[in-house]
Amino acid sequence: MKAVQITQYGGPEVLEFMDVDDPVAGPGEAVVQLAASGINYMDVYGRTGLYGQGPLPTILGGEGAGTVVQVGEGVTAPAVGDVVAYTGASRSYAERVVVPADRLIVLPQGITAEQGAAAMLQGMTAHYLSHSTYPLGPDDTALVHAGAGGVGLLLIQMAKMRGATVITTVSTEEKAELAREAGADHVVLYTQEDFQQAVMRITDGVGCQVAYDSVGATTYEGSMASLAIRGSLVMYGQSSGVVPPIAPLALNAKSLYLTRPSLGNYTLTRDELEWRAGDVLGWIADGKLSLRITERFPLQDAAEAHRRLESRQTTGKLLLIP
């Protein structure tokens, strides 16, 4: 089969389109013929070695959707022919992928494979952030950075479902309009206004109860300063760079909470995975959650897709199409 793999860590140029061996399902596994693979910032971290440098060569990607074409010993569900989606299994920059069967979600009626590939990682990330890491309610004001990004647009919508007030940051007026369409109450163009000052102005000096920060190095200090007493700083990414160590004493003045969550720890059990995926995919099927797929790249153009993502000029979701 064709796949995109790396033989060294580095920039987008290390992504190589080549022939590799077809995968074979082992016990408890299934082979999925991919119709689409999600592109996420975690793939950039994998390409650069930010999260650790494992054995090479390796195939990137951790999200996709397609049709089950083979199942291994002991697998009773899903069945061959089922259209499924997943996240949390590696090597999705390929035509076929092996996935533990208990991590596959059969797509509900009305959801396409492309929607499944686009929704799993970012949709469930927005779900755990708004429902579990800091469960939002009507009395809460949330700061959402990168409001026009894939997670940002979904997180805004879910925050509004839960009745919260949303302040979001974006870089351009075009992105601001997308955030407003998603339901954001206040949109701050950080290129024109200091977002911390804007948050304090909007909240009459109180601050917000939670800051969802995927940007990292350039925003974390302002995010902390934007919080109310006993506020929560939820750092779930670092698109601008890694955040330096934060001394516990820095949290003391406002008795702040700090967490660095990951999706894997919020989908530990099958029940939790089905809850989050079921909510996200069900809301999309019912028209309650709008999923924005903005660009589709042929598998062989993975390097260009990474360049586009890292430019931070993209909005919504990017997909690779084998």
Protein backbone atom coordinates (compact mmCIF):
# COMPACT_ATOMS: atom_id res chain seq x y z
CA MET A 1 0.00 0.00 0.00
CA LYS A 2 0.96 3.68 -0.17
CA ALA A 3 1.78 5.56 3.03
CA VAL A 4 3.54 8.66 4.28
CA GLN A 5 6.34 7.92 6.71
CA ILE A 6 9.39 9.59 8.21
CA THR A 7 12.91 8.21 8.42
CA GLN A 8 14.19 11.22 10.40
CA TYR A 9 12.68 13.95 12.55
CA GLY A 10 12.41 17.46 11.19
CA GLY A 11 10.34 19.79 9.03
CA PRO A 12 7.58 18.93 6.55
CA GLU A 13 10.19 17.86 4.03
CA VAL A 14 10.88 14.65 6.00
CA LEU A 15 7.40 13.31 5.10
CA GLU A 16 7.96 10.68 2.40
CA PHE A 17 5.26 9.12 0.20
CA MET A 18 6.20 5.50 -0.50
CA ASP A 19 5.21 1.85 -0.75
CA VAL A 20 5.03 -0.10 2.52
CA ASP A 21 3.78 -3.55 3.47
CA ASP A 22 0.03 -4.03 3.84
CA PRO A 23 -1.03 -4.30 7.50
CA VAL A 24 -2.47 -7.53 8.87
CA ALA A 25 -4.96 -7.75 11.74
CA GLY A 26 -3.75 -9.54 14.83
CA PRO A 27 -5.89 -10.80 17.71
CA GLY A 28 -8.33 -8.11 18.82
CA GLU A 29 -7.54 -5.89 15.82
CA ALA A 30 -9.16 -4.78 12.60
CA VAL A 31 -7.77 -3.46 9.31
CA VAL A 32 -9.51 -0.33 8.03
CA GLN A 33 -9.39 0.79 4.41
CA LEU A 34 -9.15 4.52 4.98
CA ALA A 35 -11.38 6.99 3.17
CA ALA A 36 -9.93 9.97 5.05
CA SER A 37 -7.33 10.69 7.71
CA GLY A 38 -7.45 13.63 10.07
CA ILE A 39 -4.55 16.08 10.22
CA ASN A 40 -3.83 17.40 13.70
CA TYR A 41 -1.16 19.44 15.44
CA MET A 42 -0.15 16.31 17.32
CA ASP A 43 1.12 15.03 13.95
CA VAL A 44 3.47 18.01 13.77
CA TYR A 45 4.73 17.15 17.25
CA GLY A 46 5.24 13.55 16.11
CA ARG A 47 7.13 14.67 13.01
CA THR A 48 9.48 16.94 15.00
CA GLY A 49 9.96 14.51 17.87
CA LEU A 50 8.53 16.90 20.45
CA TYR A 51 6.70 14.11 22.29
CA GLY A 52 9.68 11.78 22.17
CA GLN A 53 11.75 10.19 19.44
CA GLY A 54 10.86 6.54 18.94
CA PRO A 55 12.20 4.01 16.45
CA LEU A 56 12.24 5.01 12.77
CA PRO A 57 10.91 4.71 10.14
CA THR A 58 7.36 5.34 11.30
CA ILE A 59 4.05 6.37 9.77
CA LEU A 60 2.39 9.44 11.28
CA GLY A 61 -1.26 10.11 12.02
CA GLY A 62 -3.68 9.15 14.78
CA GLU A 63 -7.19 9.62 13.37
CA GLY A 64 -9.16 8.30 10.45
CA ALA A 65 -12.28 6.68 9.07
CA GLY A 66 -13.13 4.09 6.46
CA THR A 67 -14.35 0.55 5.92
CA VAL A 68 -13.34 -2.54 7.91
CA VAL A 69 -11.78 -5.03 5.47
CA GLN A 70 -10.31 -7.59 7.87
CA VAL A 71 -10.73 -8.58 11.51
CA GLY A 72 -8.42 -10.58 13.73
CA GLU A 73 -9.02 -13.46 16.08
CA GLY A 74 -11.57 -12.78 18.80
CA VAL A 75 -13.15 -9.74 17.16
CA THR A 76 -16.94 -9.88 17.17
CA ALA A 77 -17.53 -6.20 16.45
CA PRO A 78 -17.16 -4.26 14.26
CA ALA A 79 -17.69 -6.52 11.26
CA VAL A 80 -16.12 -6.52 7.82
CA GLY A 81 -17.97 -3.91 5.76
CA ASP A 82 -18.76 -1.58 8.68
CA VAL A 83 -17.84 2.07 8.19
CA VAL A 84 -15.93 3.17 11.26
CA ALA A 85 -13.92 6.03 12.71
CA TYR A 86 -11.24 6.16 15.36
CA THR A 87 -8.60 8.20 17.09
CA GLY A 88 -5.78 7.15 19.37
CA ALA A 89 -4.30 4.53 17.02
CA SER A 90 -1.19 5.40 15.05
CA ARG A 91 -0.13 5.14 11.38
CA SER A 92 -3.19 6.73 9.73
CA TYR A 93 -1.21 8.54 6.98
CA ALA A 94 -1.78 5.48 4.80
CA GLU A 95 -4.26 3.64 2.63
CA ARG A 96 -4.87 1.00 5.30
CA VAL A 97 -4.34 0.90 9.05
CA VAL A 98 -4.54 -1.64 11.88
CA VAL A 99 -6.64 -0.44 14.83
CA PRO A 100 -7.58 -2.18 18.10
CA ALA A 101 -11.19 -3.19 17.50
CA ASP A 102 -12.34 -1.78 20.82
CA ARG A 103 -11.24 1.72 19.73
CA LEU A 104 -13.40 1.73 16.59
CA ILE A 105 -16.74 3.53 16.50
CA VAL A 106 -19.29 2.47 13.88
CA LEU A 107 -20.53 5.65 12.25
CA PRO A 108 -24.21 6.45 12.74
CA GLN A 109 -26.55 6.92 9.80
CA GLY A 110 -26.10 10.31 8.20
CA ILE A 111 -22.39 10.65 9.04
CA THR A 112 -19.88 10.26 6.19
CA ALA A 113 -16.40 8.81 6.57
CA GLU A 114 -14.91 12.27 6.00
CA GLN A 115 -17.04 13.68 8.82
CA GLY A 116 -15.98 10.79 11.04
CA ALA A 117 -12.31 11.38 10.32
CA ALA A 118 -12.73 15.10 11.00
CA ALA A 119 -14.74 14.77 14.21
CA MET A 120 -13.11 12.15 16.38
CA LEU A 121 -10.00 13.78 17.82
CA GLN A 122 -11.02 17.42 17.78
CA GLY A 123 -14.66 16.75 18.61
CA MET A 124 -13.91 14.52 21.59
CA THR A 125 -11.21 16.95 22.73
CA ALA A 126 -13.77 19.76 22.80
CA HIS A 127 -16.14 17.38 24.61
CA TYR A 128 -13.80 16.44 27.44
CA LEU A 129 -12.60 20.02 27.85
CA SER A 130 -16.12 21.42 28.22
CA HIS A 131 -17.78 18.46 29.96
CA SER A 132 -15.07 16.99 32.20
CA THR A 133 -11.80 18.91 32.60
CA TYR A 134 -13.76 22.02 33.54
CA PRO A 135 -17.49 21.22 33.28
CA LEU A 136 -18.98 24.47 32.04
CA GLY A 137 -22.25 25.90 33.30
CA PRO A 138 -24.42 29.00 32.83
CA ASP A 139 -22.51 30.98 35.45
CA ASP A 140 -19.14 30.49 33.75
CA THR A 141 -17.17 32.65 31.36
CA ALA A 142 -14.66 30.71 29.26
CA LEU A 143 -11.66 32.03 27.35
CA VAL A 144 -11.07 29.93 24.21
CA HIS A 145 -7.87 30.60 22.31
CA ALA A 146 -7.65 29.90 18.55
CA GLY A 147 -11.41 30.15 18.21
CA ALA A 148 -11.41 29.56 14.44
CA GLY A 149 -9.32 26.39 14.62
CA GLY A 150 -10.66 22.87 14.47
CA VAL A 151 -11.04 22.41 18.23
CA GLY A 152 -11.85 26.07 18.82
CA LEU A 153 -14.95 26.14 16.62
CA LEU A 154 -16.29 22.95 18.20
CA LEU A 155 -15.41 24.05 21.73
CA ILE A 156 -17.25 27.35 21.30
CA GLN A 157 -20.37 25.49 20.19
CA MET A 158 -20.23 23.01 23.07
CA ALA A 159 -19.62 25.79 25.59
CA LYS A 160 -22.73 27.53 24.33
CA MET A 161 -24.68 24.25 24.57
CA ARG A 162 -23.80 24.26 28.26
CA GLY A 163 -24.89 27.87 28.71
CA ALA A 164 -21.48 29.48 29.25
CA THR A 165 -20.34 32.90 28.06
CA VAL A 166 -17.49 32.57 25.55
CA ILE A 167 -14.63 34.96 24.90
CA THR A 168 -12.37 33.82 22.09
CA THR A 169 -9.16 35.04 20.46
CA VAL A 170 -8.40 35.05 16.73
CA SER A 171 -5.88 36.77 14.45
CA THR A 172 -8.02 38.12 11.59
CA GLU A 173 -11.47 39.51 10.95
CA GLU A 174 -12.24 36.53 8.70
CA LYS A 175 -11.54 34.18 11.60
CA ALA A 176 -13.52 36.45 13.92
CA GLU A 177 -16.59 36.01 11.73
CA LEU A 178 -16.26 32.22 11.89
CA ALA A 179 -16.02 32.37 15.68
CA ARG A 180 -19.12 34.56 15.87
CA GLU A 181 -21.01 32.15 13.62
CA ALA A 182 -20.04 29.36 16.03
CA GLY A 183 -21.67 31.32 18.86
CA ALA A 184 -18.85 33.23 20.55
CA ASP A 185 -20.19 36.10 22.67
CA HIS A 186 -17.01 38.18 22.47
CA VAL A 187 -14.24 37.92 19.85
CA VAL A 188 -10.85 39.49 20.50
CA LEU A 189 -8.44 40.12 17.63
CA TYR A 190 -5.20 39.58 19.52
CA THR A 191 -3.33 41.31 16.68
CA GLN A 192 -5.14 44.53 17.58
CA GLU A 193 -5.89 44.28 21.31
CA ASP A 194 -4.23 42.66 24.33
CA PHE A 195 -6.51 39.72 25.11
CA GLN A 196 -5.90 39.87 28.87
CA GLN A 197 -7.03 43.48 29.00
CA ALA A 198 -10.03 42.59 26.84
CA VAL A 199 -11.05 39.76 29.18
CA MET A 200 -10.85 42.03 32.20
CA ARG A 201 -12.83 44.71 30.41
CA ILE A 202 -15.55 42.27 29.36
CA THR A 203 -15.79 40.68 32.82
CA ASP A 204 -15.67 44.00 34.76
CA GLY A 205 -12.33 43.05 36.27
CA VAL A 206 -13.43 39.66 37.59
CA GLY A 207 -11.75 37.44 35.00
CA CYS A 208 -12.94 34.17 33.50
CA GLN A 209 -13.51 30.89 35.29
CA VAL A 210 -11.51 28.86 32.77
CA ALA A 211 -9.00 29.47 29.98
CA TYR A 212 -8.69 26.75 27.34
CA ASP A 213 -5.22 27.34 25.89
CA SER A 214 -3.87 25.37 22.93
CA VAL A 215 -1.36 28.04 21.87
CA GLY A 216 1.13 27.72 24.71
CA ALA A 217 4.32 29.75 24.88
CA THR A 218 2.95 33.09 23.67
CA THR A 219 -0.34 33.00 25.60
CA TYR A 220 0.02 31.13 28.89
CA GLU A 221 1.01 34.14 31.00
CA GLY A 222 -1.90 36.20 29.67
CA SER A 223 -4.23 33.24 30.16
CA MET A 224 -3.24 32.95 33.82
CA ALA A 225 -3.67 36.68 34.33
CA SER A 226 -7.12 36.50 32.71
CA LEU A 227 -8.48 34.05 35.28
CA ALA A 228 -10.81 34.81 38.14
CA ILE A 229 -10.17 33.69 41.70
CA ARG A 230 -9.97 29.87 41.76
CA GLY A 231 -9.95 29.84 37.96
CA SER A 232 -8.64 26.94 35.89
CA LEU A 233 -5.90 27.10 33.26
CA VAL A 234 -6.39 24.17 30.89
CA MET A 235 -3.40 23.82 28.58
CA TYR A 236 -4.06 21.24 25.89
CA GLY A 237 -1.55 22.23 23.19
CA GLN A 238 1.42 24.38 22.30
CA SER A 239 1.15 25.54 18.71
CA SER A 240 3.40 28.55 19.46
CA GLY A 241 5.96 26.56 21.43
CA VAL A 242 6.41 24.65 24.67
CA VAL A 243 5.42 26.38 27.90
CA PRO A 244 8.34 26.70 30.36
CA PRO A 245 8.04 25.29 33.88
CA ILE A 246 5.47 27.09 36.05
CA ALA A 247 6.26 27.42 39.74
CA PRO A 248 3.41 26.38 42.07
CA LEU A 249 3.76 29.75 43.81
CA ALA A 250 2.63 31.45 40.58
CA LEU A 251 -0.81 29.93 41.19
CA ASN A 252 -1.05 31.16 44.76
CA ALA A 253 -2.28 34.73 44.36
CA LYS A 254 -5.63 33.59 42.91
CA SER A 255 -5.59 29.95 44.11
CA LEU A 256 -5.55 28.84 40.49
CA TYR A 257 -5.81 25.33 39.07
CA LEU A 258 -3.49 24.16 36.29
CA THR A 259 -3.88 21.03 34.19
CA ARG A 260 -2.35 19.59 31.03
CA PRO A 261 -4.89 17.00 29.82
CA SER A 262 -4.82 14.56 26.92
CA LEU A 263 -7.63 12.82 25.07
CA GLY A 264 -6.30 9.35 25.84
CA ASN A 265 -6.83 9.90 29.55
CA TYR A 266 -10.41 11.01 28.94
CA THR A 267 -11.33 7.97 26.79
CA LEU A 268 -9.78 5.29 28.96
CA THR A 269 -12.75 2.95 28.93
CA ARG A 270 -15.03 1.76 26.16
CA ASP A 271 -17.99 3.35 27.93
CA GLU A 272 -16.29 6.75 28.04
CA LEU A 273 -15.21 6.50 24.41
CA GLU A 274 -18.76 5.65 23.32
CA TRP A 275 -20.20 8.49 25.41
CA ARG A 276 -17.96 11.17 23.93
CA ALA A 277 -18.01 9.87 20.35
CA GLY A 278 -21.74 9.24 20.57
CA ASP A 279 -22.43 12.80 21.69
CA VAL A 280 -20.18 14.38 19.06
CA LEU A 281 -21.31 12.28 16.10
CA GLY A 282 -24.95 12.41 17.21
CA TRP A 283 -24.91 16.20 17.45
CA ILE A 284 -23.38 16.43 13.96
CA ALA A 285 -25.98 14.05 12.53
CA ASP A 286 -28.78 16.05 14.20
CA GLY A 287 -27.45 19.39 12.98
CA LYS A 288 -26.72 20.62 16.52
CA LEU A 289 -22.96 20.77 15.96
CA SER A 290 -21.42 22.30 12.85
CA LEU A 291 -18.27 20.60 11.57
CA ARG A 292 -16.08 22.71 9.28
CA ILE A 293 -13.87 20.76 6.86
CA THR A 294 -11.90 23.40 5.00
CA GLU A 295 -9.18 21.61 3.02
CA ARG A 296 -8.63 18.12 1.62
CA PHE A 297 -5.17 17.02 0.49
CA PRO A 298 -4.18 13.91 -1.48
CA LEU A 299 -2.15 11.55 0.71
CA GLN A 300 1.02 12.32 -1.25
CA ASP A 301 0.65 16.02 -0.37
CA ALA A 302 0.98 15.49 3.39
CA ALA A 303 4.02 17.78 3.55
CA GLU A 304 2.05 20.67 2.04
CA ALA A 305 -0.79 19.98 4.47
CA HIS A 306 1.66 20.30 7.36
CA ARG A 307 3.01 23.56 5.97
CA ARG A 308 -0.53 24.92 5.77
CA LEU A 309 -1.31 23.83 9.32
CA GLU A 310 1.87 25.30 10.76
CA SER A 311 1.25 28.60 8.99
CA ARG A 312 -1.61 29.13 11.47
CA GLN A 313 -3.65 30.60 8.64
CA THR A 314 -5.99 27.62 8.42
CA THR A 315 -9.45 27.31 9.94
CA GLY A 316 -11.49 24.27 10.80
CA LYS A 317 -10.31 20.78 9.86
CA LEU A 318 -7.77 19.51 7.31
CA LEU A 319 -8.00 15.99 5.88
CA LEU A 320 -5.75 13.64 3.94
CA ILE A 321 -7.55 11.60 1.26
CA PRO A 322 -5.79 8.35 0.22
